[in-house]
XYZ file of C-alpha atoms in Angstrom:
649
model
C 50.474 105.893 84.836
C 51.931 102.982 82.781
C 51.072 102.814 79.095
C 48.117 100.668 78.120
C 48.989 97.294 76.601
C 47.984 96.848 73.005
C 45.737 93.818 72.412
C 47.334 91.205 70.170
C 45.800 88.089 68.672
C 47.330 84.642 68.893
C 47.769 84.434 65.134
C 49.608 87.760 65.015
C 51.938 86.711 67.845
C 52.652 83.430 66.066
C 53.439 85.266 62.832
C 55.886 87.572 64.645
C 57.698 84.575 66.130
C 57.965 82.904 62.706
C 59.357 86.136 61.249
C 62.017 86.371 63.969
C 63.109 82.799 63.318
C 63.283 83.424 59.587
C 65.439 86.504 60.132
C 67.706 84.507 62.463
C 68.112 81.782 59.772
C 68.822 84.402 57.118
C 65.816 83.597 54.976
C 64.321 87.069 55.363
C 66.049 90.463 55.320
C 65.186 92.450 58.462
C 63.589 95.842 58.074
C 65.811 98.838 58.913
C 65.268 100.210 62.417
C 63.570 103.550 62.763
C 65.784 106.299 64.202
C 65.004 106.978 67.838
C 63.958 110.553 68.606
C 66.476 112.686 70.470
C 65.723 112.958 74.157
C 67.051 115.315 76.743
C 69.473 113.705 79.209
C 67.776 112.687 82.400
C 68.937 113.881 85.760
C 69.356 117.563 84.893
C 67.085 120.560 84.777
C 67.727 124.217 84.093
C 67.782 126.588 87.032
C 66.817 130.286 87.180
C 70.204 131.299 85.783
C 69.988 128.879 82.870
C 72.616 126.525 84.303
C 71.849 122.783 84.618
C 70.910 121.603 88.096
C 71.396 117.987 89.147
C 68.287 116.146 90.270
C 67.923 113.359 92.796
C 68.694 110.778 90.103
C 72.300 111.967 89.979
C 72.859 111.479 93.721
C 73.915 107.872 93.207
C 76.311 108.858 90.445
C 77.824 111.550 92.651
C 78.245 109.025 95.447
C 79.959 106.540 93.150
C 82.554 109.155 92.254
C 83.705 109.145 95.877
C 83.968 105.375 96.241
C 87.449 104.211 97.158
C 89.449 102.421 94.495
C 92.157 99.844 95.121
C 94.108 97.327 93.084
C 92.760 93.915 92.097
C 94.593 90.805 93.262
C 95.385 88.223 90.540
C 93.661 84.846 90.674
C 96.896 82.851 90.814
C 97.945 84.809 93.904
C 94.650 84.036 95.610
C 94.933 80.322 94.838
C 98.550 80.197 96.012
C 97.815 81.910 99.321
C 94.805 79.646 99.889
C 96.977 76.575 99.402
C 99.684 77.872 101.702
C 97.148 78.762 104.379
C 96.137 75.084 104.336
C 99.667 73.684 104.598
C 101.886 76.121 106.526
C 101.618 75.323 110.261
C 101.101 78.102 112.772
C 103.727 78.743 115.392
C 102.472 77.705 118.804
C 103.006 79.011 121.391
C 103.232 82.545 120.037
C 106.625 84.106 120.743
C 106.838 87.152 122.976
C 108.652 89.171 120.286
C 105.586 89.054 118.073
C 103.683 91.299 120.476
C 106.090 94.136 119.605
C 105.265 95.829 116.325
C 108.132 95.827 113.846
C 108.186 97.817 110.631
C 107.854 96.322 107.187
C 109.883 98.891 105.241
C 112.824 96.462 104.764
C 115.291 99.294 104.359
C 113.211 101.302 101.844
C 113.435 105.073 101.933
C 110.437 106.506 103.767
C 110.712 109.722 101.748
C 109.814 107.867 98.544
C 106.184 107.462 99.634
C 104.244 110.718 99.778
C 100.687 111.973 99.786
C 99.586 113.870 96.665
C 99.516 117.620 97.109
C 97.055 119.867 95.376
C 98.808 121.957 92.723
C 98.705 125.720 93.130
C 95.835 127.551 91.524
C 94.636 131.107 90.967
C 91.234 132.713 91.184
C 91.296 133.581 87.466
C 91.551 129.895 86.482
C 88.462 128.003 85.363
C 87.239 124.860 87.067
C 88.277 122.734 84.082
C 91.809 124.127 84.186
C 92.132 123.476 87.917
C 90.836 119.914 87.633
C 93.059 119.221 84.615
C 96.151 120.265 86.570
C 95.087 118.188 89.564
C 94.483 115.084 87.452
C 97.832 115.434 85.705
C 99.746 115.730 88.977
C 97.734 112.892 90.531
C 98.425 110.527 87.614
C 102.172 111.082 87.934
C 101.930 110.497 91.672
C 100.066 107.193 91.197
C 102.679 105.943 88.713
C 105.517 106.872 91.053
C 103.817 105.298 94.075
C 103.074 102.085 92.172
C 106.712 101.822 91.139
C 107.951 102.388 94.686
C 105.565 99.822 96.169
C 106.452 97.303 93.442
C 110.129 97.601 94.399
C 109.181 97.204 98.058
C 107.133 94.091 97.292
C 110.055 92.514 95.431
C 112.360 93.282 98.329
C 109.827 91.850 100.763
C 109.690 88.622 98.746
C 113.467 88.321 98.932
C 113.357 88.870 102.690
C 110.691 86.184 103.123
C 112.621 83.662 101.033
C 115.659 84.103 103.239
C 116.111 81.772 106.199
C 113.939 83.184 108.991
C 115.557 84.094 112.266
C 113.913 82.285 115.206
C 114.279 85.473 117.247
C 112.686 87.582 114.543
C 109.584 89.516 115.575
C 107.784 88.457 112.401
C 106.318 84.970 112.044
C 108.459 82.458 110.119
C 106.325 82.542 106.966
C 108.960 82.177 104.268
C 106.565 80.133 102.133
C 103.935 82.874 101.989
C 104.441 85.331 99.103
C 104.732 89.031 99.781
C 101.416 90.795 99.396
C 100.899 94.268 97.926
C 100.025 97.367 99.901
C 96.755 99.172 99.279
C 96.306 102.919 99.072
C 93.589 105.267 97.836
C 93.663 105.600 94.036
C 90.590 107.813 93.553
C 91.423 111.488 93.109
C 87.932 112.528 94.202
C 88.592 111.127 97.691
C 91.937 112.930 97.882
C 90.194 116.152 96.893
C 88.141 115.846 100.075
C 91.364 115.825 102.099
C 92.678 118.818 100.176
C 89.540 120.820 100.948
C 89.623 119.961 104.634
C 93.289 120.882 105.072
C 92.745 124.149 103.216
C 89.914 125.411 105.410
C 91.247 124.057 108.736
C 93.552 126.024 111.011
C 94.098 123.164 113.490
C 94.067 119.515 112.435
C 93.244 116.569 114.676
C 94.918 113.405 113.371
C 93.058 110.415 114.797
C 95.077 107.238 115.399
C 93.892 103.819 116.514
C 95.692 103.201 119.813
C 95.965 99.464 119.052
C 98.813 100.323 116.659
C 99.087 104.089 116.065
C 102.034 104.057 113.675
C 99.971 101.989 111.231
C 97.623 104.978 110.994
C 100.266 107.731 110.958
C 102.598 106.748 108.116
C 105.572 108.924 107.115
C 103.677 110.034 104.002
C 100.953 111.671 106.125
C 103.499 113.144 108.543
C 105.334 114.770 105.620
C 102.055 116.061 104.153
C 101.159 117.817 107.423
C 104.615 119.267 107.936
C 104.306 122.937 108.826
C 100.669 122.599 109.903
C 99.330 122.809 113.452
C 98.299 119.238 114.254
C 97.315 117.229 117.343
C 97.598 113.437 117.530
C 94.485 111.883 119.089
C 94.615 108.244 120.233
C 91.208 106.559 120.045
C 89.810 103.218 121.253
C 91.886 103.307 124.422
C 89.208 101.269 126.192
C 90.291 98.324 124.023
C 94.039 98.866 124.275
C 94.306 99.393 128.007
C 96.122 102.029 130.054
C 99.517 100.273 130.072
C 99.927 99.991 126.308
C 98.399 103.408 125.682
C 101.015 104.958 127.968
C 103.754 103.034 126.157
C 102.544 104.305 122.791
C 102.360 107.851 124.193
C 106.026 107.712 125.159
C 106.992 106.296 121.775
C 105.070 108.925 119.792
C 106.464 111.721 121.970
C 109.961 110.496 121.141
C 109.218 110.283 117.417
C 107.238 113.548 117.136
C 108.283 115.782 120.051
C 106.695 118.863 118.475
C 103.173 117.376 118.330
C 100.801 117.240 121.311
C 99.228 113.819 121.957
C 95.816 113.261 123.539
C 93.926 110.045 124.376
C 90.124 109.935 124.248
C 87.144 107.617 124.635
C 84.114 108.130 122.425
C 81.471 105.866 123.972
C 79.990 105.023 127.339
C 78.013 101.949 128.295
C 74.229 102.229 128.353
C 71.945 100.684 130.894
C 70.979 97.161 129.850
C 67.253 96.720 129.285
C 64.993 93.867 128.231
C 64.800 95.333 124.730
C 68.534 94.757 124.263
C 68.217 91.090 125.326
C 71.161 91.374 127.705
C 73.593 92.695 125.087
C 75.862 95.546 126.087
C 74.878 98.796 124.389
C 76.893 102.005 123.966
C 76.050 105.623 123.287
C 78.287 108.433 121.993
C 79.739 110.292 124.936
C 83.167 111.498 125.991
C 84.002 111.601 129.712
C 84.688 115.026 131.196
C 88.351 114.176 131.869
C 89.098 113.350 128.221
C 87.055 116.321 126.958
C 89.081 118.628 129.184
C 92.375 117.182 127.940
C 91.370 117.578 124.299
C 90.176 121.167 124.761
C 93.348 122.065 126.673
C 95.475 120.738 123.808
C 93.472 122.746 121.254
C 93.670 125.817 123.466
C 97.458 125.507 123.728
C 97.908 125.208 119.959
C 95.529 128.142 119.455
C 97.639 130.281 121.797
C 100.776 129.405 119.821
C 99.121 130.541 116.589
C 98.299 133.923 118.127
C 101.997 134.620 118.673
C 103.662 136.451 115.743
C 106.768 134.830 114.243
C 110.152 136.134 115.320
C 110.838 137.947 112.061
C 107.528 139.781 112.424
C 108.322 140.771 115.998
C 111.651 142.202 114.862
C 109.938 144.440 112.277
C 107.601 147.023 113.891
C 105.832 147.822 110.624
C 105.023 144.158 110.015
C 103.976 143.633 113.611
C 101.563 146.580 113.416
C 99.641 145.107 110.457
C 100.067 141.422 111.322
C 96.836 139.429 111.442
C 96.725 136.031 113.217
C 95.636 133.028 111.122
C 92.976 132.116 113.715
C 90.220 133.883 115.590
C 91.619 135.717 118.622
C 88.815 135.276 121.132
C 87.247 131.864 121.703
C 84.875 130.967 124.518
C 86.589 127.820 125.809
C 84.140 127.337 128.667
C 81.293 126.934 126.196
C 83.230 124.138 124.461
C 83.556 122.291 127.725
C 79.833 122.548 128.488
C 78.398 122.574 124.959
C 74.980 120.893 124.956
C 71.626 121.376 123.289
C 70.025 120.872 119.915
C 72.142 123.530 118.182
C 75.418 121.785 119.011
C 76.640 120.048 115.892
C 74.211 121.876 113.620
C 75.139 121.930 109.961
C 75.201 125.678 109.403
C 77.755 127.474 107.326
C 80.430 125.586 105.449
C 83.568 126.177 103.441
C 82.251 129.568 102.358
C 82.837 131.033 105.833
C 85.539 133.734 105.556
C 88.997 132.356 106.134
C 92.595 133.362 105.943
C 93.575 133.498 102.271
C 97.134 132.462 103.023
C 96.022 128.843 102.781
C 93.714 129.219 99.783
C 96.013 128.148 96.955
C 97.246 124.829 98.226
C 100.481 126.147 99.737
C 100.654 126.905 103.416
C 103.234 129.644 104.093
C 103.942 130.415 107.700
C 104.054 134.151 107.266
C 103.821 136.839 104.648
C 105.459 140.236 104.833
C 102.337 142.044 103.613
C 99.955 139.895 105.573
C 97.889 142.823 106.684
C 96.964 143.853 103.125
C 93.322 142.874 102.574
C 93.363 139.945 104.992
C 90.809 139.727 107.750
C 90.765 137.715 110.922
C 88.700 134.512 110.533
C 85.236 134.637 112.068
C 85.443 131.076 113.465
C 88.118 128.630 114.552
C 88.079 125.687 112.127
C 89.310 122.308 113.343
C 89.639 119.451 110.865
C 89.506 115.746 111.717
C 91.501 113.518 109.380
C 92.847 109.982 109.458
C 92.598 106.582 107.868
C 89.320 104.632 107.790
C 88.073 103.013 110.986
C 89.889 105.241 113.478
C 86.774 106.881 114.946
C 86.491 110.359 113.428
C 82.713 110.452 113.151
C 82.420 108.686 116.501
C 84.497 111.396 118.182
C 82.305 114.099 116.639
C 79.161 112.449 117.991
C 80.795 112.100 121.401
C 81.756 115.782 121.502
C 78.244 116.818 120.478
C 76.607 114.350 122.839
C 74.293 113.205 120.044
C 74.435 111.408 116.701
C 75.020 114.304 114.340
C 76.999 112.340 111.756
C 76.659 108.749 110.701
C 79.153 106.412 112.347
C 79.466 102.798 111.240
C 81.679 99.823 111.878
C 82.304 99.618 108.137
C 85.603 101.309 107.247
C 84.700 104.227 105.020
C 81.139 105.400 105.660
C 81.731 109.153 105.499
C 81.583 110.082 101.808
C 81.862 113.879 101.853
C 83.602 116.122 104.320
C 81.037 117.537 106.730
C 81.157 120.914 108.435
C 79.396 121.192 111.795
C 79.452 123.894 114.435
C 80.613 122.912 117.911
C 79.807 126.376 119.244
C 79.365 129.763 117.615
C 83.160 130.205 117.773
C 84.378 126.762 116.695
C 83.396 124.536 113.811
C 84.558 120.984 113.141
C 85.177 119.429 109.716
C 84.895 115.637 109.396
C 87.021 114.325 106.519
C 86.437 110.950 104.853
C 89.043 108.361 105.735
C 91.824 107.750 103.240
C 94.160 104.768 103.007
C 97.543 106.483 102.990
C 100.559 105.016 101.126
C 102.705 103.024 103.505
C 105.085 100.082 103.572
C 102.450 97.838 105.156
C 101.217 94.575 103.568
C 97.577 94.119 102.772
C 96.925 91.536 105.500
C 98.142 93.950 108.202
C 95.859 96.650 106.799
C 92.952 94.221 107.140
C 93.910 93.360 110.719
C 93.963 97.058 111.602
C 90.496 97.546 110.069
C 91.691 99.973 107.406
C 90.107 98.025 104.532
C 86.470 96.842 104.309
C 86.485 93.187 105.354
C 83.604 92.090 103.128
C 85.510 93.195 100.029
C 88.767 91.429 100.839
C 89.338 88.514 98.480
C 92.444 86.987 100.134
C 90.551 85.842 103.247
C 92.751 82.777 104.009
C 95.927 84.879 103.859
C 94.481 87.518 106.179
C 93.312 84.799 108.570
C 96.799 83.259 108.515
C 98.366 86.607 109.366
C 95.932 87.190 112.233
C 96.476 83.675 113.612
C 100.219 84.320 113.733
C 99.614 87.114 116.249
C 96.589 85.769 118.152
C 95.661 82.269 119.357
C 92.259 82.339 117.671
C 91.646 78.641 118.317
C 92.055 79.299 122.033
C 90.008 82.503 122.032
C 86.979 80.729 120.574
C 87.721 77.351 122.189
C 87.729 75.662 118.789
C 88.008 71.926 118.273
C 90.549 70.798 115.684
C 88.827 69.271 112.638
C 91.039 66.159 112.760
C 89.822 65.241 116.235
C 86.474 64.312 114.732
C 88.208 61.516 112.811
C 88.906 58.379 114.899
C 92.651 57.698 115.278
C 94.219 54.823 113.336
C 94.977 51.927 115.669
C 98.507 50.550 115.567
C 98.060 46.825 114.877
C 101.744 46.009 114.510
C 103.310 43.472 116.851
C 106.308 44.593 118.885
C 108.644 42.603 121.049
C 109.056 43.844 124.568
C 111.454 46.795 124.712
C 111.843 47.145 120.932
C 109.052 49.650 120.219
C 110.914 52.902 119.555
C 108.435 54.934 117.551
C 106.129 57.322 119.358
C 102.649 57.931 118.116
C 101.779 61.580 117.513
C 100.069 63.366 120.355
C 96.525 63.781 119.130
C 95.689 65.981 122.096
C 97.907 68.763 120.720
C 97.315 68.835 116.933
C 99.135 71.212 114.630
C 96.939 74.118 113.589
C 96.871 75.862 110.220
C 94.884 78.907 109.209
C 92.509 76.733 107.192
C 91.991 74.471 110.209
C 90.900 77.497 112.252
C 88.447 78.630 109.576
C 87.067 75.111 109.206
C 86.691 74.641 112.953
C 84.953 78.007 113.341
C 82.564 77.242 110.466
C 81.783 73.852 112.032
C 81.088 75.463 115.395
C 78.732 77.987 113.796
C 77.113 75.436 111.485
C 78.024 77.339 108.316
C 78.212 75.182 105.190
C 78.234 75.943 101.484
C 74.951 75.677 99.626
C 75.893 73.094 97.002
C 78.630 70.835 98.379
C 77.760 71.197 102.062
C 81.401 71.833 103.030
C 82.404 74.189 105.870
C 82.014 77.760 104.616
C 85.550 79.002 105.275
C 85.007 82.337 103.510
C 82.093 83.223 105.735
C 84.040 82.083 108.805
C 87.092 84.133 107.814
C 84.911 87.132 107.111
C 83.373 86.944 110.590
C 86.719 86.411 112.355
C 88.403 89.331 110.601
C 85.473 91.622 111.365
C 85.575 90.598 115.018
C 89.241 91.609 115.143
C 88.699 94.915 113.343
C 85.619 95.868 115.366
C 87.154 95.134 118.754
C 85.091 92.073 119.684
C 88.474 90.426 120.159
C 90.605 92.893 122.105
C 94.180 93.146 120.870
C 96.998 95.670 120.697
C 100.662 95.782 119.757
C 103.466 97.083 121.915
C 105.579 99.946 120.477
C 108.781 99.120 118.574
C 111.939 98.602 120.591
C 109.956 97.707 123.707
C 112.280 95.754 126.044
C 111.228 92.264 127.002
C 111.247 93.242 130.659
C 108.478 95.769 130.017
C 106.158 93.188 128.487
C 103.521 91.572 130.608
C 105.064 88.320 131.834
C 101.706 86.612 132.296
C 100.683 87.100 128.684
C 104.069 86.111 127.322
C 104.257 82.934 129.369
C 100.770 81.982 128.219
C 101.653 82.585 124.552
C 98.666 84.838 123.926
C 100.440 87.132 121.473
C 98.755 90.509 121.051
C 95.460 89.241 122.473
C 94.188 91.091 125.554
C 91.975 88.577 127.423
C 88.721 89.789 128.889
C 86.795 88.280 131.789
C 85.976 85.123 129.871
C 86.831 83.376 126.635
C 84.536 83.620 123.656
C 82.308 80.760 122.629
C 82.078 80.229 118.887
C 78.691 78.521 119.161
C 77.065 81.365 121.101
C 79.011 84.214 119.554
C 76.649 86.289 117.478
C 77.723 87.038 113.973
C 78.465 90.643 113.133
C 75.644 92.545 111.580
C 75.844 93.728 108.032
C 78.579 96.314 107.571
C 76.126 98.831 106.248
C 74.345 99.024 109.604
C 75.034 101.834 111.979
C 77.676 101.204 114.463
C 78.481 100.006 117.773
C 80.971 99.560 120.520
C 82.689 102.437 122.086
C 85.923 103.075 120.363
C 85.815 99.933 118.364
C 85.037 100.601 114.801
C 84.318 103.510 112.609
C 83.050 105.420 109.686
C 83.939 106.660 106.234
C 83.654 106.265 102.449
C 81.550 103.243 101.561
C 84.452 101.852 99.622
C 83.405 99.954 96.521
C 86.872 98.607 95.900
C 87.878 97.191 92.550
C 88.436 93.715 93.833
C 86.937 90.260 93.487
C 84.172 89.775 96.016
C 83.360 86.204 96.934
C 79.623 85.658 97.097
C 80.098 83.488 100.151
C 81.284 86.538 102.059
C 77.708 87.673 102.550
C 76.613 87.480 106.171
C 73.318 87.707 107.959
C 72.449 89.122 111.333
C 71.698 86.668 114.131
C 69.127 87.808 116.663
C 67.444 86.190 119.632
C 64.563 83.791 119.128
C 62.128 86.449 120.368
C 63.808 89.281 118.499
C 60.799 89.769 116.246
C 58.649 90.573 119.287
C 60.965 93.291 120.610
C 59.606 96.827 120.491
C 62.011 99.752 120.561
C 61.397 103.472 120.395
C 64.626 104.044 118.570
C 65.175 103.414 114.904
C 67.722 100.988 113.550
C 69.943 103.834 112.476
C 70.141 105.113 116.046
C 70.858 101.739 117.647
C 74.446 101.025 118.626
C 75.588 97.436 118.914
C 78.025 95.994 121.403
C 80.879 96.115 118.909
C 81.558 98.890 116.517
C 82.234 102.491 116.055
């Protein structure tokens, strides 16, 4: 109950105000403040053992520790890119070579970028000692990675200043400065990856099939070297069978020792009046893709049950050898796993495991492996990958229900989650991490790796996207200059002497800022004070539509011959855009819902750490959800958290 207010008279209140003014003028010396009594820190209470226990008030603080941290772009860079986005014309039609993904390493050594590894530790070390070692190693790794990426950025700037080759696969954007590359800088998020890789015997690496090599950088490949991993291509319903098959061949050539599986995580729901005609999706994986995934896991499991050659050659070692995984697994139950217990959160990292992988190093074999080591009680499969690749969505599809939260915001999963698939197999969902890679920031935004609402260089990202996709054609936008009446030529010319040709106003030159302005005009978005087209809100919506799959797009693998490309798309100059049945209409296109909402379209967007990046956030980036005019009258049995939109996870 709040404390009772003390009654005060008007004269007393007036005297207090006069005293404050006198103290402010210096006429009166203020009285010394009374010392505040010592209070116990809030948020903690003592448990039965005398140790402090965190209360609910510390949940927010614990969550903030796992928020992703990135660099902050300087203001002069933002102003420069905004100016260039307004002046540099876009190349139209889009060249066929731009549909083939080309690397951005510019000759840099791929071995220089690595993922931080957890330093070795012993059971007799205290928690403070372990964390101190981890923080020291992580700080050195951040300094080294920053230096490597700074050298790469300088080299990229030199490459952009050079005369562009008209046959180059990259857009001729020599005037645009080289942007930095983002990567996870919070050690607490990396610790989640360390825990997952330690307790997992088989690792599923999820890759967005629209451009898989963006999500499987050399740093991650080197980190998983020596581990049993399976590459899983997601969102294949967006990419299409032809490009998925091309990426399968490319990845098989690059990583012949890794099995590759393609999956779908959503199926279309029956349209009802409650959904107002919008396509809805529910988590579900077709039987064909489930069978392929289980067969790949089963094959890797069988390989791990085979002793190494040096153990087979030594009878004494072979007699005491213990496999690193559980021997007997009921694979039929995985194929038909249903019911309320599937995906239950029971158990966790404390389940007995092979101690060979307990200290951060992962040896393949030990000569005295049979000494005190027991066979694991369950088969642990970890799911890792960058944000927005569909890890939580795949878990929900395998369970046939929403067991973990999946969102179209990159980075919704904060902690790694352990859930049982069956009594023999448990799955571990790891938060998404932005791995170090020689990829500029605008390409990371296009791939949906970074949260769109927290990207400050919106014009630059829109310029990069417009170089690969004809956004003005996708949304049937009207150029802003067409609203201005043309200037009439009033000069007098003698017959046959008029040599100048007036510009063709039917085919105006587009810039990235023109696209944002035209989209804002079509949606009716204006700024509050000046009433100008809200380009930040328009860019925010366009970039989210690309990341969430509302606009279907996909790259072709590197070194794809021109003959293999679709001739129809190349002749039309559509770039990486994959047209659907009809073009989008900017006026009727509904704006994406807030990124904190639960997700949507099958294989479109994803989950993971609600990244509160250290970056300038433009207030105009805020968006609102657009619903039908009778949306307030709709009655649904499902909650908002269970509803899946037409575009998203």
